[in-house]
mmCIF file of C-alpha atoms in Angstrom:
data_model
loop_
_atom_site.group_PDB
_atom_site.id
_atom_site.type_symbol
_atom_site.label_atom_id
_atom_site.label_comp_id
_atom_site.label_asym_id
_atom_site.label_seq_id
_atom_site.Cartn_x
_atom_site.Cartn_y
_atom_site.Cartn_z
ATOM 1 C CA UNK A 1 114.688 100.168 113.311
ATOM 2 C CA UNK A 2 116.639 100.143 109.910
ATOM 3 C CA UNK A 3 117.192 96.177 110.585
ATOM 4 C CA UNK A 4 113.468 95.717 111.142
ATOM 5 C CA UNK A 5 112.765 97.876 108.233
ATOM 6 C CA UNK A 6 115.260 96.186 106.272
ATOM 7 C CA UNK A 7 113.979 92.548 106.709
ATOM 8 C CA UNK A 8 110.132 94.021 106.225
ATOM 9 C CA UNK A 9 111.101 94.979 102.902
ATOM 10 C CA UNK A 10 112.421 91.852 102.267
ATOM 11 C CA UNK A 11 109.590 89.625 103.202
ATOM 12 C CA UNK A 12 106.799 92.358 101.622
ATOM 13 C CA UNK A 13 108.505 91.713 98.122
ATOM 14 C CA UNK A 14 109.079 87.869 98.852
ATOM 15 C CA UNK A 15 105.041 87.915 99.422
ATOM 16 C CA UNK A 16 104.281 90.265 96.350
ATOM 17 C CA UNK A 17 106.339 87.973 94.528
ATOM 18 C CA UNK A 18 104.123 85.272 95.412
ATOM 19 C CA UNK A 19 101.240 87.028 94.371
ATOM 20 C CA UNK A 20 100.027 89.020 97.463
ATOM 21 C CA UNK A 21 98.426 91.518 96.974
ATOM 22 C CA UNK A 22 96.352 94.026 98.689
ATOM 23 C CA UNK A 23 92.926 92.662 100.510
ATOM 24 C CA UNK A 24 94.601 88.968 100.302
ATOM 25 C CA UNK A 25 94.982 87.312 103.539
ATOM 26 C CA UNK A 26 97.985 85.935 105.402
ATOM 27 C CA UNK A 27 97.758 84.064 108.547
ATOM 28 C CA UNK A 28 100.488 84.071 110.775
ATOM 29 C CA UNK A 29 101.101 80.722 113.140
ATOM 30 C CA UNK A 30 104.097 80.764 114.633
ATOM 31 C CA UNK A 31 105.720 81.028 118.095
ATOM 32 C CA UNK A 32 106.655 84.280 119.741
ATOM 33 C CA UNK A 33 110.141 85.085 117.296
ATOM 34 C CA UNK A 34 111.046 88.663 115.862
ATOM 35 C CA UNK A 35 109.785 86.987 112.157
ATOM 36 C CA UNK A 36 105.938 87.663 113.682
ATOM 37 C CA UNK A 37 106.332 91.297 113.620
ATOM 38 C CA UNK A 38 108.320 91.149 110.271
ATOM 39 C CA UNK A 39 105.256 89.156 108.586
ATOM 40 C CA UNK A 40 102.633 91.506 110.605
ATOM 41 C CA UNK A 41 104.383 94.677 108.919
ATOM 42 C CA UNK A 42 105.235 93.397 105.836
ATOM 43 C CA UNK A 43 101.292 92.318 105.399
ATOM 44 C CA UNK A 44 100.949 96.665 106.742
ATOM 45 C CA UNK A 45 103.286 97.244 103.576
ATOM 46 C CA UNK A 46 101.337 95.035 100.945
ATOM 47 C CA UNK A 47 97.519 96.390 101.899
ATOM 48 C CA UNK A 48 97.343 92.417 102.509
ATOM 49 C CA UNK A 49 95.348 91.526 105.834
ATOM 50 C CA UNK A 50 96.819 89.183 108.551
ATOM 51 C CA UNK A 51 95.522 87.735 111.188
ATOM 52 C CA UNK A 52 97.882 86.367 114.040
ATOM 53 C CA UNK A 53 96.641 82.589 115.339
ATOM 54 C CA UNK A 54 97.946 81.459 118.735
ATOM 55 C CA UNK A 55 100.633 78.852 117.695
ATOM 56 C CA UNK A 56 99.317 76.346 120.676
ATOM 57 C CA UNK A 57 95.827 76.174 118.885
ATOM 58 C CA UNK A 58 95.420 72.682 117.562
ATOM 59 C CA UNK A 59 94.966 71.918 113.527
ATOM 60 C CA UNK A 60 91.205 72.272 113.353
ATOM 61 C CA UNK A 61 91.889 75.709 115.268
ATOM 62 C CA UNK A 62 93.835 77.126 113.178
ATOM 63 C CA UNK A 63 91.506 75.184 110.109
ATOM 64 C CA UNK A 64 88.785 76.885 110.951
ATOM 65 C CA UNK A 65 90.409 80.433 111.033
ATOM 66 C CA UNK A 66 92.069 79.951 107.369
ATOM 67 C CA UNK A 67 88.632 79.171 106.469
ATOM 68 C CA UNK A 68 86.866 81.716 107.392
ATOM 69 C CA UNK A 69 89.213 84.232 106.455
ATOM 70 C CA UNK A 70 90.445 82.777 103.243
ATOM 71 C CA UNK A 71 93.567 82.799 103.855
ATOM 72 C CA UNK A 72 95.943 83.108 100.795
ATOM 73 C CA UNK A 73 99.060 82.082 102.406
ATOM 74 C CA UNK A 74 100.572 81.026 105.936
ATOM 75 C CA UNK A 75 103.228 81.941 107.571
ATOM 76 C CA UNK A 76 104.964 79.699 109.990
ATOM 77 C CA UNK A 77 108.017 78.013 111.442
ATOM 78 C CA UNK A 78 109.522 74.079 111.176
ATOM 79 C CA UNK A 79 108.901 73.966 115.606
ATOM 80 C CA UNK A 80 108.950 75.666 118.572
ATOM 81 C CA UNK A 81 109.836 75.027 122.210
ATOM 82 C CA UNK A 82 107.610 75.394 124.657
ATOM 83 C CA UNK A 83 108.257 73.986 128.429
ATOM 84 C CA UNK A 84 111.581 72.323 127.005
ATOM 85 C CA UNK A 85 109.641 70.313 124.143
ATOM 86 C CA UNK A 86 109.152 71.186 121.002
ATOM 87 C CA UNK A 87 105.832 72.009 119.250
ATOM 88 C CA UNK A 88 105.861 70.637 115.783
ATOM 89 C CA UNK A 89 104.179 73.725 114.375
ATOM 90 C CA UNK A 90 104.510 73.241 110.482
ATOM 91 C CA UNK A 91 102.960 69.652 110.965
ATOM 92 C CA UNK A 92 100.239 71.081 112.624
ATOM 93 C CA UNK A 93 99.949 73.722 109.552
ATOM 94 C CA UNK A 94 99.634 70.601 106.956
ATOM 95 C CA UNK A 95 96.785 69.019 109.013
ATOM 96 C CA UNK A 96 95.421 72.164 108.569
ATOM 97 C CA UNK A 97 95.881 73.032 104.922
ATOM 98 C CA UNK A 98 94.563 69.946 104.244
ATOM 99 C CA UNK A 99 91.229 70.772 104.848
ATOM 100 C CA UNK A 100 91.464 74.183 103.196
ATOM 101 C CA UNK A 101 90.913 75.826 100.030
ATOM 102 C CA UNK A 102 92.284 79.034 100.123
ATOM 103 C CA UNK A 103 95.779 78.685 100.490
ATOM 104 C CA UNK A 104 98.349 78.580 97.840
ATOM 105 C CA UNK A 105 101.456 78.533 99.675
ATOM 106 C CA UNK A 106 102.897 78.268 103.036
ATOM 107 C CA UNK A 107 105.999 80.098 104.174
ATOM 108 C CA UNK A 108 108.205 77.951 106.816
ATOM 109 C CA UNK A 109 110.605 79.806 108.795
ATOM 110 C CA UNK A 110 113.709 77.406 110.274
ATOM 111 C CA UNK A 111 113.826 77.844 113.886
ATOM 112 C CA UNK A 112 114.601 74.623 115.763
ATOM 113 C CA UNK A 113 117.650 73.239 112.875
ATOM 114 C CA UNK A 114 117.454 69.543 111.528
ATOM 115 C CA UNK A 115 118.194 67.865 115.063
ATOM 116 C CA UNK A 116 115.128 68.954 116.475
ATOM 117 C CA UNK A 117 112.663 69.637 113.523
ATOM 118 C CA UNK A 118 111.652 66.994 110.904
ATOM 119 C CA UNK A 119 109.587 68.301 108.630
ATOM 120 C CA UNK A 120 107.903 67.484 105.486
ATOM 121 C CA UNK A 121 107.944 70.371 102.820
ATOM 122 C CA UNK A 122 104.707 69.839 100.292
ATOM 123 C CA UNK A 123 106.278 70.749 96.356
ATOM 124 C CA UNK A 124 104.709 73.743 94.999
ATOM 125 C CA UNK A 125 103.363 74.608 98.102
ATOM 126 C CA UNK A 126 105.670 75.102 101.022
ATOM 127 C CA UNK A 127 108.676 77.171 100.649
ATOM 128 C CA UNK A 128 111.108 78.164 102.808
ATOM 129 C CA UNK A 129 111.524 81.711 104.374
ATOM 130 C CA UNK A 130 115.167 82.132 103.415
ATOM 131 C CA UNK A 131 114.541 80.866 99.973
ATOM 132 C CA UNK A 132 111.376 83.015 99.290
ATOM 133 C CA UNK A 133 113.546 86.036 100.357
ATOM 134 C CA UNK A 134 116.348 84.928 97.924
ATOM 135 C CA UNK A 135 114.230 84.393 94.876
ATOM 136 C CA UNK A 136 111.913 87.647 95.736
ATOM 137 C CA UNK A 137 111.218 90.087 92.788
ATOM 138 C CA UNK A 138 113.773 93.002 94.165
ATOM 139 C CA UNK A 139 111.024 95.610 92.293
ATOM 140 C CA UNK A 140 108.004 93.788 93.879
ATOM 141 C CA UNK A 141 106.950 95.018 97.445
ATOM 142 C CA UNK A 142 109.036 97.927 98.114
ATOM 143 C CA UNK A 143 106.997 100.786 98.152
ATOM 144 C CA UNK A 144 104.332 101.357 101.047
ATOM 145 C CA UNK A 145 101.040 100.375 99.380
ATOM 146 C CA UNK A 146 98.579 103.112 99.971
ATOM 147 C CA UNK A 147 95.088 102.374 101.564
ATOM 148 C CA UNK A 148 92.190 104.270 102.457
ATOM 149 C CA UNK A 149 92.024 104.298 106.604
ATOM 150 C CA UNK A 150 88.935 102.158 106.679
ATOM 151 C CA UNK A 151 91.352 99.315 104.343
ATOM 152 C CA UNK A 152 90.997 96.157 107.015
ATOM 153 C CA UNK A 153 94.394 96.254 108.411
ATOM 154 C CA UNK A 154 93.808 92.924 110.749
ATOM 155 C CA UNK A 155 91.719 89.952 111.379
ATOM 156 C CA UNK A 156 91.991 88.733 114.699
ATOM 157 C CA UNK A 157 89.830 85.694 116.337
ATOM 158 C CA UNK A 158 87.746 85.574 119.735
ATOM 159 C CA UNK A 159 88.849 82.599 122.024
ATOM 160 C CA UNK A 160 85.310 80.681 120.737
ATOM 161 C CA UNK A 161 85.249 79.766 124.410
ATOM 162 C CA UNK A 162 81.166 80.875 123.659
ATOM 163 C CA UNK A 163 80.830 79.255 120.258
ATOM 164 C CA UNK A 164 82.149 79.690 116.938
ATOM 165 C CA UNK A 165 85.531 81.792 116.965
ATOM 166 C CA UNK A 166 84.167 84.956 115.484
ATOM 167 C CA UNK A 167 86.809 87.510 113.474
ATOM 168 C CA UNK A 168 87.114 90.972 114.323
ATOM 169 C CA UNK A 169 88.286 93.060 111.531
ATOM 170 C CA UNK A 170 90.364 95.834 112.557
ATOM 171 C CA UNK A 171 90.762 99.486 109.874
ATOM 172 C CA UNK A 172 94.245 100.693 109.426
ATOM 173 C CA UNK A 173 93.282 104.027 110.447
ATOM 174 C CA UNK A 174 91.116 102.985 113.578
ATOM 175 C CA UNK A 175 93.822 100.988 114.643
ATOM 176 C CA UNK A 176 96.136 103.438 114.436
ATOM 177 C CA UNK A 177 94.042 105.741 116.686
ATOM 178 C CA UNK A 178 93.374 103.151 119.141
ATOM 179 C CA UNK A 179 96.897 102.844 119.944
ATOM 180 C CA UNK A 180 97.688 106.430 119.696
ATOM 181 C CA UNK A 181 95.043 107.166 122.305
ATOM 182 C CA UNK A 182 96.009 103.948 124.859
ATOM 183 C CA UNK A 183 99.529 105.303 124.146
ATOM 184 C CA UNK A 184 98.553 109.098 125.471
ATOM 185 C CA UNK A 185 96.068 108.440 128.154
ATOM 186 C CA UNK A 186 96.840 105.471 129.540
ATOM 187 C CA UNK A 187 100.263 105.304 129.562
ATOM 188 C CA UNK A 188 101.264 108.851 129.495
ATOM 189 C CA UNK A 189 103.599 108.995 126.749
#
């Protein structure tokens, strides 16, 4: 818990220092890796909303969620593998982009190494996860920011299997209690 902790607080100031703040939006596309939870918590830690998108969806998929959100900045990775291929996930984020407004920058996590992921980093735009870390603001995004329980905590997309995707926002608080209650009577714990 002190390493997850640990690399939350990293990531929450390497997002303040890129201007996140509390109410932006962050949308997380990436493949199932520990740096999901990491971006999820250190969104928690910021007041900033995120909203997980399935890292299979294709570009106008995820498009259309950064849209309608208004998404700030994205979080994602060079590739994946899936089935023994790899998923060229941060190409798939610049198709998107590129028919967005909202987003200022877009965080790209190294995953697959040079062999297997050739990617094209936009100037100004994308930055690496390691180097956003490295150049964070060490004062910037330590602290728990404090929100009122009905602050939206997440935004997170039907399939849109019956029309438009639609985005259901989720409160901090009712969240909270949602899992505490699953947690004690239907699981037992």
């Amino acid at each position: 818990y002190f390493e997850l902790h640990r690399e939350v607080v990293k990531l929450a100031g390497a997002l303040a220092t890129l201007g996140v703040r509390a109410g932006d939006r962050v949308v997380i596309y990436m493949g199932m890796v520990p740096e999901v939870v990491i971006g999820m918590l250190a969104c928690a830690r910021l007041g900033a909303v995120h909203s997980v998108v399935f890292g299979g969806f294709a570009a106008e998929a995820l498009r259309d969620r950064i849209n309608d959100c208004g998404a700030k900045i994205v979080l994602t990775q060079d590739g994946a593998w899936r089935r023994g291929n790899v998923v060229p996930m941060k190409a798939t984020v610049d198709k998107a982009v590129a028919e967005t407004k909202s987003v200022e920058k877009v965080l790209v996590l190294r995953r697959l190494g040079p062999e297997h992921a050739t990617i094209t980093m936009t100037a100004g735009r994308d930055i690496f996860w390691e180097a956003a870390i490295a150049a964070r603001d060490k004062t910037l995004g330590v602290a728990p920011t404090i929100v009122d329980g009905e602050h939206p905590l997440f935004v997170l997309y039907t399939s849109g299997s019956t029309g438009k995707p639609k985005g259901v926002m989720h409160t901090t608080a009712g969240y909270l209690t949602g899992v505490h209650v699953s947690v004690k009577y239907v699981f037992d714990i």
